[in-house]
Each structure stands twice: as C-alpha cells, then as structure tokens.
Amino acid sequence: SDTSRPCRTHFYTYYFRFEVDNTAPTDSLKAGGSTISSGSYTNKQVVYSATDKNSVRYYVQSPGASSYGVCYESSLIIDANASNNGWWYMYALDSLDNKVSEKKIYMDVTPPSGALYGGSSSVLSGGYTNASYVKYVASDAHSGVYQCYVSTPGSGTFTSYTSGTQLTAEGTYSFYCVDRAGNAT
C-alpha cells in the first residue's frame, strides 16, 4: 500500500421532499342534484364525487358484478335507466391510497305493479264486480313496495292502504302504490 497518497473523502448531501397525508378525500353522493345518504333508494341520476389535494380515483361495483372497476373521471355518474337497477357500491381513493368509507345506493326506475281483485277473481282496472269484497295486491321486483294508497267510495282523497286488505263498501275505489325509490303505479 502506498501511504504517500492521501485518501480523498467525498461527502454528499441529499435532500428529500416527501408528503405525509393520512386524510381521506371528502366525498359527496347526490341523486337528482340533492344530497342523499349511503343506503338510499333512488330513481334519479346519481353523481358521486370526491375532492382531495391529491388526485382521486373512484372504484365502483355495479349490480351483478363480482368485483370493482376503476374510474379516473372527475366524478362517477350512474344514469337513471332500467339497465342500472340494483345495488351500486362505490368509494374514492386518493393517490396516496387514503380511502373514504364505501357508499351504496339502490337504483330503481321501474314502477311497482299491482292487481285488482273482485273476490278471488282478477278485475281489470276500471272494471266492475259484484263480489263481496275488492282488494289490491301490489308487488315490486326491485326496491320493494314502500306504501299503498286507496281512495274509497265517496272520499275523493287517498289514504294509506295495506296491500291485500279486503274492502267491502259498495262504490268506486282507486289504488296506487309507491316503491322505495319513489316510483308510483
């Protein structure tokens, strides 16, 4: 070893810049322009959006899908049409993987249906019967029947009605039902 040459020592200085962010994005869920809560039923277009100081991406699972898809748009829009009926699940994630809690909505644009009975025989709307009672039986294949209403003979106003209840007064009846998403027969 040659001791006559001194060893050169090099010193390097490194500067690092990093960001600490443990805050999830702030999200918003709206149907028809009005804020709704997770778990709501709707028959209006849904807009899910989130804001964060970092970029945001959306994850969405549509009805019948087995996994989430990703969306990089400025918001997630679910159109109000029959092909979108069912439960939708969504959440937002920022570029540092901070996640908001999952939201869910039930899209239903299909109105409930019902059948009017005169006794045990089905009667068409506007029909006549001489049966001892009439009843209206409502059903909804999507969000479910929320409330039924009846206008009884001589009343002219609608009051709450339990689907399938037999009514015996003579006269003209009118019925309608509303599902959980607000669609009416």
CSV table of N, CA and C in Angstrom, one decimal, residues 28-158:
chain,number,residue,atom,x,y,z
A,28,SER,N,-69.0,13.2,-1.9
A,28,SER,CA,-70.4,13.7,-2.0
A,28,SER,C,-71.2,12.7,-2.8
A,29,LEU,N,-72.4,12.4,-2.3
A,29,LEU,CA,-73.3,11.5,-3.1
A,29,LEU,C,-74.6,12.2,-3.3
A,30,LYS,N,-75.0,12.4,-4.6
A,30,LYS,CA,-76.2,13.1,-4.9
A,30,LYS,C,-77.0,12.4,-5.9
A,31,ALA,N,-78.3,12.5,-5.8
A,31,ALA,CA,-79.3,12.0,-6.7
A,31,ALA,C,-80.2,13.1,-7.2
A,32,GLY,N,-80.3,13.3,-8.5
A,32,GLY,CA,-81.1,14.4,-9.0
A,32,GLY,C,-80.7,15.7,-8.5
A,33,GLY,N,-79.5,15.9,-8.1
A,33,GLY,CA,-78.9,17.2,-7.6
A,33,GLY,C,-79.1,17.4,-6.1
A,34,SER,N,-79.7,16.5,-5.4
A,34,SER,CA,-79.9,16.6,-3.9
A,34,SER,C,-79.0,15.6,-3.2
A,35,THR,N,-78.4,16.0,-2.1
A,35,THR,CA,-77.6,15.1,-1.4
A,35,THR,C,-78.4,13.9,-0.8
A,36,ILE,N,-77.9,12.7,-0.9
A,36,ILE,CA,-78.5,11.5,-0.3
A,36,ILE,C,-77.5,10.8,0.5
A,37,SER,N,-78.0,9.9,1.4
A,37,SER,CA,-77.1,9.2,2.2
A,37,SER,C,-76.8,7.8,1.7
A,38,SER,N,-75.8,7.2,2.1
A,38,SER,CA,-75.5,5.8,1.7
A,38,SER,C,-76.6,4.9,2.1
A,39,GLY,N,-77.0,4.0,1.3
A,39,GLY,CA,-78.1,3.1,1.6
A,39,GLY,C,-79.4,3.5,1.1
A,40,SER,N,-79.4,4.7,0.4
A,40,SER,CA,-80.7,5.3,-0.1
A,40,SER,C,-81.1,4.5,-1.4
A,41,TYR,N,-82.4,4.7,-1.6
A,41,TYR,CA,-83.0,4.2,-2.9
A,41,TYR,C,-83.3,5.4,-3.7
A,42,THR,N,-83.1,5.3,-5.0
A,42,THR,CA,-83.4,6.5,-5.9
A,42,THR,C,-83.8,6.0,-7.3
A,43,ASN,N,-84.5,6.9,-8.0
A,43,ASN,CA,-84.9,6.7,-9.4
A,43,ASN,C,-84.4,7.9,-10.2
A,44,LYS,N,-83.4,8.6,-9.6
A,44,LYS,CA,-82.8,9.7,-10.3
A,44,LYS,C,-81.3,9.5,-10.6
A,45,GLN,N,-80.7,10.2,-11.6
A,45,GLN,CA,-79.3,10.1,-11.9
A,45,GLN,C,-78.5,10.3,-10.6
A,46,VAL,N,-77.5,9.5,-10.4
A,46,VAL,CA,-76.6,9.6,-9.2
A,46,VAL,C,-75.2,10.2,-9.7
A,47,VAL,N,-74.7,11.1,-8.9
A,47,VAL,CA,-73.4,11.7,-9.1
A,47,VAL,C,-72.6,11.5,-7.8
A,48,TYR,N,-71.5,10.7,-7.9
A,48,TYR,CA,-70.6,10.5,-6.8
A,48,TYR,C,-69.3,11.2,-7.1
A,49,SER,N,-68.9,12.1,-6.2
A,49,SER,CA,-67.6,12.9,-6.4
A,49,SER,C,-66.9,13.0,-5.1
A,50,ALA,N,-65.6,13.3,-5.3
A,50,ALA,CA,-64.7,13.5,-4.1
A,50,ALA,C,-63.7,14.5,-4.4
A,51,THR,N,-63.2,15.2,-3.4
A,51,THR,CA,-62.2,16.2,-3.5
A,51,THR,C,-61.1,15.9,-2.5
A,52,ASP,N,-59.8,16.2,-3.0
A,52,ASP,CA,-58.7,15.9,-2.2
A,52,ASP,C,-57.5,16.8,-2.8
A,53,LYS,N,-56.5,17.1,-2.0
A,53,LYS,CA,-55.4,17.8,-2.5
A,53,LYS,C,-54.5,17.0,-3.5
A,54,ASN,N,-54.7,15.7,-3.4
A,54,ASN,CA,-54.1,14.8,-4.3
A,54,ASN,C,-55.1,14.3,-5.3
A,55,SER,N,-54.7,13.6,-6.4
A,55,SER,CA,-55.6,13.1,-7.4
A,55,SER,C,-56.5,12.0,-6.8
A,56,VAL,N,-57.7,11.9,-7.3
A,56,VAL,CA,-58.7,10.9,-6.8
A,56,VAL,C,-59.1,10.0,-7.9
A,57,ARG,N,-59.3,8.8,-7.5
A,57,ARG,CA,-59.9,7.8,-8.4
A,57,ARG,C,-61.1,7.1,-7.7
A,58,TYR,N,-62.0,6.6,-8.5
A,58,TYR,CA,-63.2,6.0,-8.0
A,58,TYR,C,-63.3,4.5,-8.3
A,59,TYR,N,-63.8,3.8,-7.3
A,59,TYR,CA,-64.0,2.4,-7.5
A,59,TYR,C,-65.5,2.1,-7.4
A,60,VAL,N,-66.0,1.3,-8.3
A,60,VAL,CA,-67.4,1.1,-8.4
A,60,VAL,C,-67.7,-0.3,-8.7
A,61,GLN,N,-68.7,-0.9,-8.1
A,61,GLN,CA,-69.2,-2.2,-8.4
A,61,GLN,C,-70.7,-2.1,-8.8
A,62,SER,N,-71.0,-2.5,-10.0
A,62,SER,CA,-72.4,-2.3,-10.5
A,62,SER,C,-73.2,-3.6,-10.1
A,63,PRO,N,-74.5,-3.5,-10.2
A,63,PRO,CA,-75.4,-4.7,-9.9
A,63,PRO,C,-75.0,-5.9,-10.7
A,64,GLY,N,-74.8,-7.0,-10.0
A,64,GLY,CA,-74.5,-8.3,-10.6
A,64,GLY,C,-73.0,-8.5,-10.9
A,65,ALA,N,-72.2,-7.4,-10.7
A,65,ALA,CA,-70.7,-7.5,-10.9
A,65,ALA,C,-70.1,-8.2,-9.7
A,66,SER,N,-69.0,-9.0,-9.9
A,66,SER,CA,-68.3,-9.6,-8.8
A,66,SER,C,-67.1,-8.9,-8.3
A,67,SER,N,-66.7,-7.8,-9.0
A,67,SER,CA,-65.6,-7.0,-8.5
A,67,SER,C,-65.8,-5.6,-8.8
A,68,TYR,N,-64.9,-4.7,-8.3
A,68,TYR,CA,-64.9,-3.3,-8.5
A,68,TYR,C,-64.1,-3.0,-9.8
A,69,GLY,N,-64.6,-1.9,-10.5
A,69,GLY,CA,-63.9,-1.3,-11.6
A,69,GLY,C,-63.4,0.0,-11.2
A,70,VAL,N,-62.5,0.6,-11.9
A,70,VAL,CA,-61.9,1.9,-11.5
A,70,VAL,C,-62.3,2.9,-12.5
A,71,CYS,N,-62.5,4.1,-12.0
A,71,CYS,CA,-62.9,5.3,-12.9
A,71,CYS,C,-62.0,6.5,-12.5
A,72,TYR,N,-61.4,7.1,-13.5
A,72,TYR,CA,-60.5,8.2,-13.3
A,72,TYR,C,-61.1,9.5,-13.7
A,73,GLU,N,-62.4,9.6,-13.9
A,73,GLU,CA,-63.1,10.8,-14.3
A,73,GLU,C,-63.2,11.8,-13.1
A,74,SER,N,-63.7,13.0,-13.3
A,74,SER,CA,-63.8,13.9,-12.3
A,74,SER,C,-65.0,13.6,-11.3
A,75,SER,N,-65.9,12.7,-11.8
A,75,SER,CA,-67.0,12.2,-10.9
A,75,SER,C,-67.5,10.9,-11.5
A,76,LEU,N,-68.2,10.2,-10.7
A,76,LEU,CA,-68.8,8.9,-11.1
A,76,LEU,C,-70.3,9.2,-11.3
A,77,ILE,N,-70.8,8.9,-12.5
A,77,ILE,CA,-72.2,9.2,-12.9
A,77,ILE,C,-72.9,7.9,-13.2
A,78,ILE,N,-74.0,7.6,-12.5
A,78,ILE,CA,-74.9,6.5,-12.8
A,78,ILE,C,-76.2,7.0,-13.3
A,79,ASP,N,-76.4,6.7,-14.6
A,79,ASP,CA,-77.7,7.1,-15.2
A,79,ASP,C,-78.9,6.4,-14.7
A,80,ALA,N,-80.0,7.1,-14.7
A,80,ALA,CA,-81.3,6.5,-14.2
A,80,ALA,C,-81.9,5.8,-15.4
A,81,ASN,N,-81.6,4.5,-15.5
A,81,ASN,CA,-82.3,3.7,-16.5
A,81,ASN,C,-82.4,2.3,-16.0
A,82,ALA,N,-83.3,1.5,-16.6
A,82,ALA,CA,-83.7,0.2,-16.1
A,82,ALA,C,-82.5,-0.7,-16.1
A,83,SER,N,-81.5,-0.6,-17.0
A,83,SER,CA,-80.4,-1.5,-17.1
A,83,SER,C,-79.5,-1.2,-15.9
A,84,ASN,N,-79.7,-0.1,-15.1
A,84,ASN,CA,-78.9,0.1,-13.9
A,84,ASN,C,-79.6,-0.2,-12.6
A,85,ASN,N,-80.8,-0.8,-12.7
A,85,ASN,CA,-81.5,-1.2,-11.5
A,85,ASN,C,-80.7,-2.1,-10.6
A,86,GLY,N,-80.6,-1.9,-9.3
A,86,GLY,CA,-79.9,-2.7,-8.4
A,86,GLY,C,-79.0,-1.9,-7.5
A,87,TRP,N,-78.3,-2.7,-6.6
A,87,TRP,CA,-77.3,-2.1,-5.7
A,87,TRP,C,-76.0,-1.7,-6.4
A,88,TRP,N,-75.6,-0.5,-6.1
A,88,TRP,CA,-74.3,0.1,-6.6
A,88,TRP,C,-73.4,0.4,-5.4
A,89,TYR,N,-72.2,0.0,-5.4
A,89,TYR,CA,-71.2,0.2,-4.3
A,89,TYR,C,-70.1,1.0,-4.9
A,90,MET,N,-69.6,2.0,-4.1
A,90,MET,CA,-68.6,2.9,-4.6
A,90,MET,C,-67.7,3.5,-3.4
A,91,TYR,N,-66.5,3.8,-3.8
A,91,TYR,CA,-65.7,4.6,-2.8
A,91,TYR,C,-64.6,5.3,-3.6
A,92,ALA,N,-64.0,6.3,-2.9
A,92,ALA,CA,-62.9,7.1,-3.6
A,92,ALA,C,-61.6,6.8,-2.8
A,93,LEU,N,-60.5,6.9,-3.6
A,93,LEU,CA,-59.2,6.7,-3.1
A,93,LEU,C,-58.3,7.8,-3.7
A,94,ASP,N,-57.5,8.4,-2.8
A,94,ASP,CA,-56.6,9.4,-3.4
A,94,ASP,C,-55.3,8.7,-3.8
A,95,SER,N,-54.4,9.5,-4.4
A,95,SER,CA,-53.1,9.0,-4.9
A,95,SER,C,-52.2,8.4,-3.9
A,96,LEU,N,-52.5,8.7,-2.6
A,96,LEU,CA,-51.7,8.1,-1.5
A,96,LEU,C,-52.4,7.0,-0.8
A,97,ASP,N,-53.4,6.5,-1.5
A,97,ASP,CA,-54.2,5.3,-1.0
A,97,ASP,C,-55.1,5.6,0.2
A,98,ASN,N,-55.4,6.9,0.5
A,98,ASN,CA,-56.4,7.1,1.6
A,98,ASN,C,-57.7,6.9,1.0
A,99,LYS,N,-58.5,6.1,1.7
A,99,LYS,CA,-59.8,5.7,1.2
A,99,LYS,C,-61.0,6.2,2.1
A,100,VAL,N,-62.1,6.6,1.4
A,100,VAL,CA,-63.3,7.0,2.1
A,100,VAL,C,-64.1,5.7,2.4
A,101,SER,N,-65.0,5.8,3.3
A,101,SER,CA,-65.8,4.6,3.5
A,101,SER,C,-66.7,4.3,2.3
A,102,GLU,N,-67.0,3.1,2.1
A,102,GLU,CA,-67.8,2.7,1.0
A,102,GLU,C,-69.2,3.2,1.1
A,103,LYS,N,-69.8,3.6,0.0
A,103,LYS,CA,-71.1,4.1,-0.1
A,103,LYS,C,-71.9,3.1,-1.0
A,104,LYS,N,-73.2,3.1,-0.8
A,104,LYS,CA,-74.1,2.2,-1.6
A,104,LYS,C,-75.4,2.9,-1.9
A,105,ILE,N,-75.9,2.7,-3.0
A,105,ILE,CA,-77.3,3.2,-3.4
A,105,ILE,C,-78.0,2.1,-4.2
A,106,TYR,N,-79.3,2.2,-4.1
A,106,TYR,CA,-80.1,1.3,-4.9
A,106,TYR,C,-80.8,2.1,-6.0
A,107,MET,N,-80.5,1.8,-7.3
A,107,MET,CA,-81.1,2.5,-8.4
A,107,MET,C,-82.3,1.6,-8.8
A,108,ASP,N,-83.5,2.3,-8.9
A,108,ASP,CA,-84.7,1.6,-9.3
A,108,ASP,C,-85.6,2.6,-10.1
A,109,VAL,N,-85.7,2.4,-11.4
A,109,VAL,CA,-86.6,3.3,-12.2
A,109,VAL,C,-87.8,2.6,-12.7
A,110,THR,N,-88.1,1.4,-12.2
A,110,THR,CA,-89.2,0.6,-12.6
A,110,THR,C,-90.3,0.7,-11.6
A,111,PRO,N,-91.5,1.1,-12.0
A,111,PRO,CA,-92.6,1.3,-11.0
A,111,PRO,C,-93.1,-0.1,-10.5
A,112,PRO,N,-93.7,-0.1,-9.3
A,112,PRO,CA,-94.3,-1.3,-8.9
A,112,PRO,C,-95.5,-1.7,-9.8
A,113,SER,N,-96.0,-2.9,-9.6
A,113,SER,CA,-97.2,-3.3,-10.3
A,113,SER,C,-98.2,-3.8,-9.3
A,114,GLY,N,-99.4,-3.9,-9.8
A,114,GLY,CA,-100.5,-4.3,-8.9
A,114,GLY,C,-101.6,-5.0,-9.6
A,115,ALA,N,-102.3,-5.8,-8.9
A,115,ALA,CA,-103.5,-6.4,-9.4
A,115,ALA,C,-104.7,-6.1,-8.6
A,116,LEU,N,-105.8,-5.8,-9.2
A,116,LEU,CA,-107.1,-5.5,-8.5
A,116,LEU,C,-107.9,-6.8,-8.6
A,117,TYR,N,-108.4,-7.2,-7.4
A,117,TYR,CA,-109.3,-8.4,-7.4
A,117,TYR,C,-110.7,-8.0,-6.9
A,118,GLY,N,-111.7,-8.6,-7.5
A,118,GLY,CA,-113.0,-8.6,-7.0
A,118,GLY,C,-113.3,-10.0,-6.5
A,119,GLY,N,-113.3,-10.2,-5.2
A,119,GLY,CA,-113.3,-11.5,-4.6
A,119,GLY,C,-112.0,-12.2,-5.0
A,120,SER,N,-112.1,-13.5,-5.4
A,120,SER,CA,-110.9,-14.2,-5.8
A,120,SER,C,-110.6,-14.1,-7.3
A,121,SER,N,-111.5,-13.4,-8.1
A,121,SER,CA,-111.3,-13.2,-9.5
A,121,SER,C,-110.6,-11.9,-9.8
A,122,SER,N,-109.6,-11.9,-10.7
A,122,SER,CA,-108.9,-10.6,-11.1
A,122,SER,C,-109.9,-9.7,-11.9
A,123,VAL,N,-109.8,-8.4,-11.6
A,123,VAL,CA,-110.6,-7.5,-12.3
A,123,VAL,C,-109.7,-6.5,-13.0
A,124,LEU,N,-109.9,-6.1,-14.2
A,124,LEU,CA,-109.1,-5.1,-14.9
A,124,LEU,C,-109.4,-3.8,-14.3
A,125,SER,N,-108.4,-2.9,-14.4
A,125,SER,CA,-108.6,-1.5,-14.0
A,125,SER,C,-109.8,-0.9,-14.7
A,126,GLY,N,-110.6,-0.3,-13.9
A,126,GLY,CA,-111.9,0.3,-14.5
A,126,GLY,C,-113.0,-0.7,-14.6
A,127,GLY,N,-112.7,-1.9,-14.1
A,127,GLY,CA,-113.7,-2.9,-14.3
A,127,GLY,C,-114.8,-2.9,-13.2
A,128,TYR,N,-115.8,-3.8,-13.3
A,128,TYR,CA,-116.9,-3.9,-12.4
A,128,TYR,C,-116.9,-5.3,-11.8
A,129,THR,N,-117.4,-5.4,-10.6
A,129,THR,CA,-117.5,-6.7,-9.9
A,129,THR,C,-118.7,-6.7,-9.0
A,130,ASN,N,-119.3,-7.8,-8.8
A,130,ASN,CA,-120.4,-8.0,-7.8
A,130,ASN,C,-119.9,-8.8,-6.7
A,131,ALA,N,-118.6,-9.0,-6.6
A,131,ALA,CA,-118.0,-9.8,-5.5
A,131,ALA,C,-118.3,-9.1,-4.1
A,132,SER,N,-118.2,-9.9,-3.1
A,132,SER,CA,-118.4,-9.3,-1.7
A,132,SER,C,-117.3,-8.4,-1.2
A,133,TYR,N,-116.1,-8.4,-1.9
A,133,TYR,CA,-115.1,-7.5,-1.5
A,133,TYR,C,-114.1,-7.3,-2.7
A,134,VAL,N,-113.3,-6.2,-2.6
A,134,VAL,CA,-112.3,-5.9,-3.5
A,134,VAL,C,-111.0,-5.8,-2.8
A,135,LYS,N,-109.9,-6.0,-3.4
A,135,LYS,CA,-108.6,-5.8,-2.8
A,135,LYS,C,-107.6,-5.5,-3.9
A,136,TYR,N,-106.5,-4.8,-3.5
A,136,TYR,CA,-105.4,-4.5,-4.4
A,136,TYR,C,-104.2,-5.1,-3.9
A,137,VAL,N,-103.5,-5.9,-4.7
A,137,VAL,CA,-102.2,-6.5,-4.3
A,137,VAL,C,-101.1,-6.0,-5.1
A,138,ALA,N,-100.1,-5.3,-4.4
A,138,ALA,CA,-99.0,-4.7,-5.1
A,138,ALA,C,-97.7,-5.5,-4.9
A,139,SER,N,-96.9,-5.4,-5.9
A,139,SER,CA,-95.6,-6.0,-5.9
A,139,SER,C,-94.5,-5.2,-6.6
A,140,ASP,N,-93.3,-5.4,-6.2
A,140,ASP,CA,-92.2,-4.6,-6.8
A,140,ASP,C,-91.0,-5.5,-6.8
A,141,ALA,N,-90.4,-5.8,-8.0
A,141,ALA,CA,-89.3,-6.8,-8.2
A,141,ALA,C,-88.0,-6.1,-7.9
A,142,HIS,N,-87.9,-4.8,-7.6
A,142,HIS,CA,-86.7,-4.1,-7.4
A,142,HIS,C,-86.5,-3.7,-6.0
A,143,SER,N,-86.8,-2.4,-5.7
A,143,SER,CA,-86.6,-1.8,-4.4
A,143,SER,C,-87.7,-2.2,-3.4
A,144,GLY,N,-88.8,-2.8,-3.8
A,144,GLY,CA,-89.8,-3.2,-2.9
A,144,GLY,C,-90.9,-2.1,-2.7
A,145,VAL,N,-92.1,-2.6,-2.5
A,145,VAL,CA,-93.3,-1.7,-2.2
A,145,VAL,C,-93.0,-0.9,-0.9
A,146,TYR,N,-93.2,0.4,-1.0
A,146,TYR,CA,-93.0,1.2,0.2
A,146,TYR,C,-94.3,1.5,0.9
A,147,GLN,N,-95.3,2.0,0.1
A,147,GLN,CA,-96.6,2.4,0.6
A,147,GLN,C,-97.6,2.3,-0.5
A,148,CYS,N,-98.9,1.9,-0.1
A,148,CYS,CA,-100.0,1.8,-1.0
A,148,CYS,C,-101.1,2.8,-0.5
A,149,TYR,N,-101.9,3.3,-1.4
A,149,TYR,CA,-102.9,4.2,-1.1
A,149,TYR,C,-104.2,3.8,-1.7
A,150,VAL,N,-105.4,4.2,-1.1
A,150,VAL,CA,-106.7,3.9,-1.7
A,150,VAL,C,-107.6,5.2,-1.5
A,151,SER,N,-108.4,5.4,-2.5
A,151,SER,CA,-109.5,6.4,-2.4
A,151,SER,C,-110.7,5.5,-2.4
A,152,THR,N,-111.5,5.6,-1.3
A,152,THR,CA,-112.7,4.8,-1.0
A,152,THR,C,-113.9,5.5,-1.6
A,153,PRO,N,-115.0,4.8,-1.7
A,153,PRO,CA,-116.2,5.4,-2.3
A,153,PRO,C,-116.6,6.6,-1.5
A,154,GLY,N,-116.8,7.7,-2.3
A,154,GLY,CA,-117.3,9.0,-1.7
A,154,GLY,C,-116.2,9.8,-1.0
A,155,SER,N,-115.0,9.3,-0.9
A,155,SER,CA,-114.0,10.1,-0.2
A,155,SER,C,-113.3,11.2,-1.0
A,156,GLY,N,-112.9,10.8,-2.2
A,156,GLY,CA,-112.2,11.7,-3.1
A,156,GLY,C,-110.7,12.0,-2.7
A,157,THR,N,-110.2,11.5,-1.6
A,157,THR,CA,-108.8,11.6,-1.2
A,157,THR,C,-108.2,10.3,-1.0
A,158,PHE,N,-106.9,10.2,-1.1
A,158,PHE,CA,-106.2,8.9,-0.9
A,158,PHE,C,-105.7,8.9,0.5
